[in-house]
PDB file of C-alpha atoms in Angstrom:
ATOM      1  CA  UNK A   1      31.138  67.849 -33.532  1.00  0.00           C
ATOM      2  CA  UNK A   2      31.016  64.054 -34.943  1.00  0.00           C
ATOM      3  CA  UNK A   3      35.084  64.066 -35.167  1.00  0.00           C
ATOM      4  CA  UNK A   4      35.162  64.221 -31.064  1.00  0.00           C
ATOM      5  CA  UNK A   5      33.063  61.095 -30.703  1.00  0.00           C
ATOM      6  CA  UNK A   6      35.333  59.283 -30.333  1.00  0.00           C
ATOM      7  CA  UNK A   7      35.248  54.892 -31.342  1.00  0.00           C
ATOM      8  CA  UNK A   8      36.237  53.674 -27.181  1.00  0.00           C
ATOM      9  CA  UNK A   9      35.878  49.879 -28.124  1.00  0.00           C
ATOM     10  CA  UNK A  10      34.055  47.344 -29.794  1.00  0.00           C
ATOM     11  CA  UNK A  11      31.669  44.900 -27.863  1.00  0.00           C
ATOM     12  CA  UNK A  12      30.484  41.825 -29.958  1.00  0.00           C
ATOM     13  CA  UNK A  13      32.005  43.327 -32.918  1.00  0.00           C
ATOM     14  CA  UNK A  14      29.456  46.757 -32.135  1.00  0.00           C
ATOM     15  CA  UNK A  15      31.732  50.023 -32.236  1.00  0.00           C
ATOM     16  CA  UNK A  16      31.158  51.623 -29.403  1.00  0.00           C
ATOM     17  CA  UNK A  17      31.349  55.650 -29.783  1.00  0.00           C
ATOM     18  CA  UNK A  18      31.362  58.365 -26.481  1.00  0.00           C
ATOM     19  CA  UNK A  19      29.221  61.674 -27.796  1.00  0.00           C
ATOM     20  CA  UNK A  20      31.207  64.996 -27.281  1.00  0.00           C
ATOM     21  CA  UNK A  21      28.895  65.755 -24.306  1.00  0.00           C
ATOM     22  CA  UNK A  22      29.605  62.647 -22.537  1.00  0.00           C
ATOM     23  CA  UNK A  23      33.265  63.140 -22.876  1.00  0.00           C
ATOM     24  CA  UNK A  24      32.952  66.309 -22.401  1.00  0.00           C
ATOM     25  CA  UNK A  25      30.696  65.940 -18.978  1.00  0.00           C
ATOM     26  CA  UNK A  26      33.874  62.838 -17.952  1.00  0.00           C
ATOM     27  CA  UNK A  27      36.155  65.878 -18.169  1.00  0.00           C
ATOM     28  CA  UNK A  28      34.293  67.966 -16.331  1.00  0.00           C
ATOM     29  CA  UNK A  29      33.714  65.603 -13.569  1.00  0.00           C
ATOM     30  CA  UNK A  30      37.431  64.769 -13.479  1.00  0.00           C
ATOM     31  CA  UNK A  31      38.320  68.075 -12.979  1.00  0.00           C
ATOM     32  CA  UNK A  32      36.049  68.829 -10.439  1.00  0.00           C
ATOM     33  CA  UNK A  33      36.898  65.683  -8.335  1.00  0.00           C
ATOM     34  CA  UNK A  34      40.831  66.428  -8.854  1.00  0.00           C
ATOM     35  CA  UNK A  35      40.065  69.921  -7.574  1.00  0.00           C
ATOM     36  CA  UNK A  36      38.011  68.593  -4.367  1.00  0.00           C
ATOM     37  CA  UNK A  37      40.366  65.951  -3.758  1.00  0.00           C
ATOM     38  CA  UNK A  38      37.928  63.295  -4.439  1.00  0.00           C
ATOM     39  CA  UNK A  39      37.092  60.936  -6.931  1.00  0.00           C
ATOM     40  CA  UNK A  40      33.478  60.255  -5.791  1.00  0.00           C
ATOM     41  CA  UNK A  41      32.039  62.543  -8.579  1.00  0.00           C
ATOM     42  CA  UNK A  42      33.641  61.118 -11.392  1.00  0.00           C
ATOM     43  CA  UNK A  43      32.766  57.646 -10.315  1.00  0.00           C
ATOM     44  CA  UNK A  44      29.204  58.542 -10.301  1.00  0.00           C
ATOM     45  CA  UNK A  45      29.958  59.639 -14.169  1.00  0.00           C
ATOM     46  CA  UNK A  46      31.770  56.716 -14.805  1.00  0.00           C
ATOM     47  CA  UNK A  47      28.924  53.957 -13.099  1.00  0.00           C
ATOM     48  CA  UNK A  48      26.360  56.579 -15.401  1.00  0.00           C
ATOM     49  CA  UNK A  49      28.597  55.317 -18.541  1.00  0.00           C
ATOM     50  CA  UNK A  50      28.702  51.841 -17.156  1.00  0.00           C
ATOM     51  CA  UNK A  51      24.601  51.881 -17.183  1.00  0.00           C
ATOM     52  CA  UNK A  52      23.933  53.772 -20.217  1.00  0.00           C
ATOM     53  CA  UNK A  53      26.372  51.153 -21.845  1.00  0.00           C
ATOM     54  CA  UNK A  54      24.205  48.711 -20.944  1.00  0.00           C
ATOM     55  CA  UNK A  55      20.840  49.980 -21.618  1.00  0.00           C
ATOM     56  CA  UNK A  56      22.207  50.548 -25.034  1.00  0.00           C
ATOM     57  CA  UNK A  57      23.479  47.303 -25.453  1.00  0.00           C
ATOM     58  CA  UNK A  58      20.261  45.028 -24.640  1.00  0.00           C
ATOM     59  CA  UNK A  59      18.479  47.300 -27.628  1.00  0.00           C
ATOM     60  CA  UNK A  60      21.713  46.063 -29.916  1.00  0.00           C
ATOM     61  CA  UNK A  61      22.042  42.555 -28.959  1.00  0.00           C
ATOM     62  CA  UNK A  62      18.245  42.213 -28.773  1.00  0.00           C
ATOM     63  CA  UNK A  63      18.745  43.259 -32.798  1.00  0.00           C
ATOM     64  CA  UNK A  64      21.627  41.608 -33.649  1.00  0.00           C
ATOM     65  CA  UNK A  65      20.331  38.253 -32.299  1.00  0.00           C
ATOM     66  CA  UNK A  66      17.347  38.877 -34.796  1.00  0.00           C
ATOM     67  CA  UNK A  67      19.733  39.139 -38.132  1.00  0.00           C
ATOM     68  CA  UNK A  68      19.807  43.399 -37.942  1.00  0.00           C
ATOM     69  CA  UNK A  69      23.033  45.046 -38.548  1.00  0.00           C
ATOM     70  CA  UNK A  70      24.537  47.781 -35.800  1.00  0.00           C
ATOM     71  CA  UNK A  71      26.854  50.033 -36.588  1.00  0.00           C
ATOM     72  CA  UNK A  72      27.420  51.319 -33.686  1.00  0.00           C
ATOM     73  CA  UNK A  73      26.344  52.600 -30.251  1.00  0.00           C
ATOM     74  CA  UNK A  74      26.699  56.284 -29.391  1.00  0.00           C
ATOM     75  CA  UNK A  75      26.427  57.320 -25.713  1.00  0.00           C
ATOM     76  CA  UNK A  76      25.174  60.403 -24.371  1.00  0.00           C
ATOM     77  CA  UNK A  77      24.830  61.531 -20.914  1.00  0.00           C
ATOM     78  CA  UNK A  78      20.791  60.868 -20.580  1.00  0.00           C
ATOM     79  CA  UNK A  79      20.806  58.015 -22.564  1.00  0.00           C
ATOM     80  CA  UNK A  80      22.487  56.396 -25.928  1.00  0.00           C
ATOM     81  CA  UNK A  81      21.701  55.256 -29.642  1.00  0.00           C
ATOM     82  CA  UNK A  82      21.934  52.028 -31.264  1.00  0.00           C
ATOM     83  CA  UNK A  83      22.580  52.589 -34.911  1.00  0.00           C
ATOM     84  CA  UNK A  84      20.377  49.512 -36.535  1.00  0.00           C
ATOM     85  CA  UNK A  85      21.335  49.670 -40.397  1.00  0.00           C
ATOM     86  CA  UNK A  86      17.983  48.204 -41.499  1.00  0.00           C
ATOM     87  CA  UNK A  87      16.186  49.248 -38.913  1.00  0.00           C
ATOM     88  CA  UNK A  88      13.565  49.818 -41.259  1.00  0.00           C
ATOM     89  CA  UNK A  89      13.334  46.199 -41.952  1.00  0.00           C
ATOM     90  CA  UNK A  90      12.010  45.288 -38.781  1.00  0.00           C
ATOM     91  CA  UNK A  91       8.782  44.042 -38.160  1.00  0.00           C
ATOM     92  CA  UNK A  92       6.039  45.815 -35.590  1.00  0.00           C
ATOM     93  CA  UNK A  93       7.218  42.833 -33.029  1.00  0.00           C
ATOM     94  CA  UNK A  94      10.746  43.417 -33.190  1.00  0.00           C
ATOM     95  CA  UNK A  95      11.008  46.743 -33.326  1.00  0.00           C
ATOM     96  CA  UNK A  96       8.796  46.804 -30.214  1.00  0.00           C
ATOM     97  CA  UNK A  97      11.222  43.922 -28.680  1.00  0.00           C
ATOM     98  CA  UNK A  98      13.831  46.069 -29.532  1.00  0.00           C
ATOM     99  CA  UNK A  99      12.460  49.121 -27.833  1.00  0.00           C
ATOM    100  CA  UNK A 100      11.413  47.815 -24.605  1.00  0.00           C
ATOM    101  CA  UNK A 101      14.835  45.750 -23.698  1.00  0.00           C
ATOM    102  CA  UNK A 102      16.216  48.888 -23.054  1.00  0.00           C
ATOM    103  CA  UNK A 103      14.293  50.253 -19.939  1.00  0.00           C
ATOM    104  CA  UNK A 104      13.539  46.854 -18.872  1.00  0.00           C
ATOM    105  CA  UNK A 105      17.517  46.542 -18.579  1.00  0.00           C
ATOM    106  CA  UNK A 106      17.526  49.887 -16.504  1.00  0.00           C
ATOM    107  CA  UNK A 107      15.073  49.066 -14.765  1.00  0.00           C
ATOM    108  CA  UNK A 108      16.302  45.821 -13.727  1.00  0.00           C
ATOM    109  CA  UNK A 109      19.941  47.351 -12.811  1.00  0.00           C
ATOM    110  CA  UNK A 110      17.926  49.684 -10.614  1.00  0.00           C
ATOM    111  CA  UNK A 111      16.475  47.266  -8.518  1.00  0.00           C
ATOM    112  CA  UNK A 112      19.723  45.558  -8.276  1.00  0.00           C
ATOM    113  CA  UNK A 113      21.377  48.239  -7.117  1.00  0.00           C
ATOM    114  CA  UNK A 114      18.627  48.881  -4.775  1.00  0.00           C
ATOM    115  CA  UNK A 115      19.207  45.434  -3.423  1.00  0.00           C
ATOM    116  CA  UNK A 116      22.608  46.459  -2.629  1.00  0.00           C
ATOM    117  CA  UNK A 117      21.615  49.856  -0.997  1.00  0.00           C
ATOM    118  CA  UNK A 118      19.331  47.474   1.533  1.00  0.00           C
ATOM    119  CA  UNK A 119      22.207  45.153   2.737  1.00  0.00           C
ATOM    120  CA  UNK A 120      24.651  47.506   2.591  1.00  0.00           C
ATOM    121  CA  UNK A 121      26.462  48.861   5.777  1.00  0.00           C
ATOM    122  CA  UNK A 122      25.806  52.741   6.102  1.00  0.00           C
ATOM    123  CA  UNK A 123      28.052  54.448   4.544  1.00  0.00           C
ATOM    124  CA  UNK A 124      29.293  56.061   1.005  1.00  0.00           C
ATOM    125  CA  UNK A 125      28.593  52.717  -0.372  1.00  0.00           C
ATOM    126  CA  UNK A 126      24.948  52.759   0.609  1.00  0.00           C
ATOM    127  CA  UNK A 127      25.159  56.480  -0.866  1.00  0.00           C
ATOM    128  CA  UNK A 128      26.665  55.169  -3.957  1.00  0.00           C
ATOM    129  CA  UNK A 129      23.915  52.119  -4.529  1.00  0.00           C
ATOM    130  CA  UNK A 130      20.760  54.552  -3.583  1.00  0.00           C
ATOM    131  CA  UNK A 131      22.189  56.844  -6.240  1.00  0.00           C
ATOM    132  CA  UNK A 132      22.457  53.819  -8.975  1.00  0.00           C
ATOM    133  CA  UNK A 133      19.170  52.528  -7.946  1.00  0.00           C
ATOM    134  CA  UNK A 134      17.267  56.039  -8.278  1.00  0.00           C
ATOM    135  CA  UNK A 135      19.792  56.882 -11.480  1.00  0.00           C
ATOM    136  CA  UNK A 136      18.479  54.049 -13.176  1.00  0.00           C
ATOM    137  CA  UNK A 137      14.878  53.702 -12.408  1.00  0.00           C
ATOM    138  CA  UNK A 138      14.638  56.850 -14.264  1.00  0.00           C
ATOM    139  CA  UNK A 139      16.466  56.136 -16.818  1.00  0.00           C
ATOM    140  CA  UNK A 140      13.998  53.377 -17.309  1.00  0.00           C
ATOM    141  CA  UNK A 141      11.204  55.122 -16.836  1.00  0.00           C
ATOM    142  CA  UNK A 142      12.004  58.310 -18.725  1.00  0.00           C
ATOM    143  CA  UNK A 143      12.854  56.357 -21.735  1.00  0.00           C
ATOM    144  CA  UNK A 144       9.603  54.129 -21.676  1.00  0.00           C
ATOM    145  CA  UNK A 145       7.641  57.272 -22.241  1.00  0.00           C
ATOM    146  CA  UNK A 146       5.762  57.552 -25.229  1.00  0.00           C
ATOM    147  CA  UNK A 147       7.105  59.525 -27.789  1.00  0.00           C
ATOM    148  CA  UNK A 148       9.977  59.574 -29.906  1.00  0.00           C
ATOM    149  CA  UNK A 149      12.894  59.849 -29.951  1.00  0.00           C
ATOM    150  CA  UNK A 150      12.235  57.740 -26.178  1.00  0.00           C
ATOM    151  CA  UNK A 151      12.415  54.020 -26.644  1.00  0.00           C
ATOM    152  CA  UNK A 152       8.389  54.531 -25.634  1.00  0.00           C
ATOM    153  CA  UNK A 153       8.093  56.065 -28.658  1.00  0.00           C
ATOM    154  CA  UNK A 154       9.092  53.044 -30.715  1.00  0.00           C
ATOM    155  CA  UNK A 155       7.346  50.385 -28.314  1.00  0.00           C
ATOM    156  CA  UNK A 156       3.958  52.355 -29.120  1.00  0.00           C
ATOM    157  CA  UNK A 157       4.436  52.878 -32.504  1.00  0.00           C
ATOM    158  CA  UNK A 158       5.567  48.759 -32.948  1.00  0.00           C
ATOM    159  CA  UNK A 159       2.389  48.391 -30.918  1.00  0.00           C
ATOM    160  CA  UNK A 160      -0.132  50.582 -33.214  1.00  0.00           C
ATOM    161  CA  UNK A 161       1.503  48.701 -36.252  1.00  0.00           C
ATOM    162  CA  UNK A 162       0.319  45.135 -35.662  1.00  0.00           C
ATOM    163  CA  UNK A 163      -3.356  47.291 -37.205  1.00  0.00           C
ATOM    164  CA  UNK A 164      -2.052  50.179 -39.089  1.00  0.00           C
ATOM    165  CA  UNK A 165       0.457  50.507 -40.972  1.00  0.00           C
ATOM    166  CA  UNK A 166       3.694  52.711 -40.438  1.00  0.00           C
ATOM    167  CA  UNK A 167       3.165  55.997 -41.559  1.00  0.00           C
ATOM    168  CA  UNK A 168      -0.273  55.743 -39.776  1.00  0.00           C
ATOM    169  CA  UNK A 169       1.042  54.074 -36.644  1.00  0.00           C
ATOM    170  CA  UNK A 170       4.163  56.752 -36.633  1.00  0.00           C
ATOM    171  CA  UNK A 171       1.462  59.665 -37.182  1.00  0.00           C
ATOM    172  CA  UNK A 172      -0.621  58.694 -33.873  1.00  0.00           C
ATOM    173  CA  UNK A 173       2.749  58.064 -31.720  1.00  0.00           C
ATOM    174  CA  UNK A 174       3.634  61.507 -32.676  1.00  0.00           C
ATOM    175  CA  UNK A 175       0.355  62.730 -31.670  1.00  0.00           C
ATOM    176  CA  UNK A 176       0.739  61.020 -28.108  1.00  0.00           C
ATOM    177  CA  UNK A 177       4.123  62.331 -27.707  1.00  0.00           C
ATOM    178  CA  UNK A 178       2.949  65.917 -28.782  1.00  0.00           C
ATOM    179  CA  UNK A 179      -0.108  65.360 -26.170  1.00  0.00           C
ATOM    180  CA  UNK A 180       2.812  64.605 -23.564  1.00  0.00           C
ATOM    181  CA  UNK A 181       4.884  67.104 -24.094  1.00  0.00           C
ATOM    182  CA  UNK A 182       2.072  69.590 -23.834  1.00  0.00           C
ATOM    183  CA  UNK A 183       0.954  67.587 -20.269  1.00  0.00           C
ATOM    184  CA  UNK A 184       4.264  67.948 -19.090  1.00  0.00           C
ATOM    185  CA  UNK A 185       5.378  71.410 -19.615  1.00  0.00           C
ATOM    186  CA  UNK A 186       1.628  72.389 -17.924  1.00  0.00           C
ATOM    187  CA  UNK A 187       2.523  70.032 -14.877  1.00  0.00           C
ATOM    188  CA  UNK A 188       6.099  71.924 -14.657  1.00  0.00           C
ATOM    189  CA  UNK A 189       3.957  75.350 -14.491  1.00  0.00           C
ATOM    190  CA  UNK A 190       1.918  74.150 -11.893  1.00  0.00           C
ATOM    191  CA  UNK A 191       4.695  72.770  -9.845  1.00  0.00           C
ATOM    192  CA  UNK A 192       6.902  75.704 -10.043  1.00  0.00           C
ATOM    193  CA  UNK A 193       3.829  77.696  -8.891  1.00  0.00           C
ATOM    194  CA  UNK A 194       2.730  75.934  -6.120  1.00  0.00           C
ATOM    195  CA  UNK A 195       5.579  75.338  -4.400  1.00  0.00           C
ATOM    196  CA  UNK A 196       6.569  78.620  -2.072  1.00  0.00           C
ATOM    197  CA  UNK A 197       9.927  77.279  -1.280  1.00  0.00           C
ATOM    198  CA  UNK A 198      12.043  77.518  -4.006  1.00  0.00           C
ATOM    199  CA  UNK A 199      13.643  80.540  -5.120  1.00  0.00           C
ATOM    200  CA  UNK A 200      12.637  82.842  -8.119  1.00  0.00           C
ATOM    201  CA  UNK A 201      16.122  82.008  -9.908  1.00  0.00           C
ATOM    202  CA  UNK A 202      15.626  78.208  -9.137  1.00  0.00           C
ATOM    203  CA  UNK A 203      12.383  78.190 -10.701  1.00  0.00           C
ATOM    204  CA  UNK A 204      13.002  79.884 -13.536  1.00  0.00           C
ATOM    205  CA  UNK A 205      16.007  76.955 -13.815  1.00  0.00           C
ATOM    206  CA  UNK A 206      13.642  74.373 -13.271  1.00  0.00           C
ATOM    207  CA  UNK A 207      11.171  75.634 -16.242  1.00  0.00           C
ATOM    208  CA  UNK A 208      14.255  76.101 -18.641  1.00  0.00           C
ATOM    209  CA  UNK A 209      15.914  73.045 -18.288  1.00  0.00           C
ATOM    210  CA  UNK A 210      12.124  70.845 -18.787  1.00  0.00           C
ATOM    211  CA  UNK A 211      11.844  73.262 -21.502  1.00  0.00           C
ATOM    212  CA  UNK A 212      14.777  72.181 -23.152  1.00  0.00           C
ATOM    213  CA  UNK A 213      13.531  68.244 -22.374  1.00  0.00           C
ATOM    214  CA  UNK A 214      10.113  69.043 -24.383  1.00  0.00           C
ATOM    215  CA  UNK A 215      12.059  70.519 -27.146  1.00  0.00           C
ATOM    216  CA  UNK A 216      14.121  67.831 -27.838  1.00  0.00           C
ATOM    217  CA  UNK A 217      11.096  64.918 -27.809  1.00  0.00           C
ATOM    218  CA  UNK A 218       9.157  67.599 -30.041  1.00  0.00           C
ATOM    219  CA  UNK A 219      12.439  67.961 -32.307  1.00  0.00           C
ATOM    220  CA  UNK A 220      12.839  63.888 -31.923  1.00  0.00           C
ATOM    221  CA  UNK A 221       9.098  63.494 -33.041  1.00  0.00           C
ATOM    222  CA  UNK A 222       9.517  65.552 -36.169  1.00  0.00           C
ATOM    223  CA  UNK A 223      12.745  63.607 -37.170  1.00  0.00           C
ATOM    224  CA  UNK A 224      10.985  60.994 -36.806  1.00  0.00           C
ATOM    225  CA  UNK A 225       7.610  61.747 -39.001  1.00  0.00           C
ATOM    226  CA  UNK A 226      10.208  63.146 -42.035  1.00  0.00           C
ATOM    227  CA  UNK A 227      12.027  59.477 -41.781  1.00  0.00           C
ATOM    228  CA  UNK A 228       8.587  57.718 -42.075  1.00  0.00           C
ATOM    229  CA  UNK A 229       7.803  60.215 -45.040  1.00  0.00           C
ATOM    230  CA  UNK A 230      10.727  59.483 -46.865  1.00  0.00           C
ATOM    231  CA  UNK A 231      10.215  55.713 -46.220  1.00  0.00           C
ATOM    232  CA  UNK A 232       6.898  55.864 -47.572  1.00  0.00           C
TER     233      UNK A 232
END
């Protein structure tokens, strides 16, 4: 599915590539919001693009300014990659420089959207700004978690390696992550559980779709150990 990733642009000389999902969830939307009559949907996708784009592109310049090579940022619908050539080049307090630009950035275009929901007349603009502020702030904080393949995952690890070194300091970031993934899917079984409102069918939806978030930061952590294997 790499051939429909499409190359969209190039930002201070940084190919910029849309993932198959992402184009294929800017169809979707497009379709949809042709269907309804309005565009409001695919805007949202769109302004999701615009943010992801950026989030991606602090962790690149953030590298770039500190003589890494990129070859090029791929965006995906809950968040992107920066492909750093010699990533593995990079000292504990870049890489966790690197890492943390990234949710600060979403963070920080959360609360400026939030701004804009406050002083903004009510309205589908104020609808619009509320969505981009809550969008974002969880963007940040879902990628500041730690464990890989999350940003949190690399700020931790860049963190553990100013005393161990990387193997070591990739080892106990997968532990944490493991730990969290374990934490989570237990919270998602007690939520479900204790909350008599929702239907059988949309809890069942519920634990199958934070299923398929703990599989891919377990599937992201064990990527991750074989790289540092192969690097040591």
């Amino acid at each position: 599915m790499a051939s429909f990733s499409p190359v969209i642009g190039k930002v201070f000389g940084i190919d910029v590539q849309l993932h198959w999902s992402f184009l294929l969830l800017l169809l979707f939307s497009l379709y949809v919001s042709l269907a309804s009559g309005s565009l409001y949907l695919f805007i949202i996708i769109v302004l999701l693009f615009a943010c992801v784009f950026m989030h991606e592109l602090a962790h690149s310049l953030t590298a770039k300014r500190n003589g890494l090579k990129i070859r090029k940022i791929v965006l995906l619908p809950i968040g992107g990659a920066s492909e750093i050539a010699n990533a593995d080049s990079m000292s504990p307090e870049l890489e966790f420089r690197v890492a943390i630009v990234g949710p600060l950035m979403s963070i920080f275009l959360g609360l400026l959207f939030g701004i804009f929901a406050a002083i903004a007349p009510a309205g589908i603009f104020r609808q619009l700004f509320q969505f981009l502020f809550l969008l974002n702030i969880l963007l940040g904080v879902f990628n500041i978690l730690p464990g890989f393949p999350l940003d949190g995952g690399r700020v931790l690890r860049g963190y553990l390696r100013k005393k161990k070194s990387y193997i070591d300091a990739t080892k106990a970031t997968v532990k944490v992550g493991n730990a969290f993934i374990v934490l989570f899917m237990i919270f998602t079984f007690a939520y479900v559980a204790a909350e008599p409102s929702y239907s059988f069918f949309y809890k069942e939806f519920i634990v199958l779709w934070d299923f398929v978030i703990a599989m891919y930061l377990y599937g992201g952590a064990k990527a991750e150990m074989q790289s540092a294997y192969i690097r040591e």
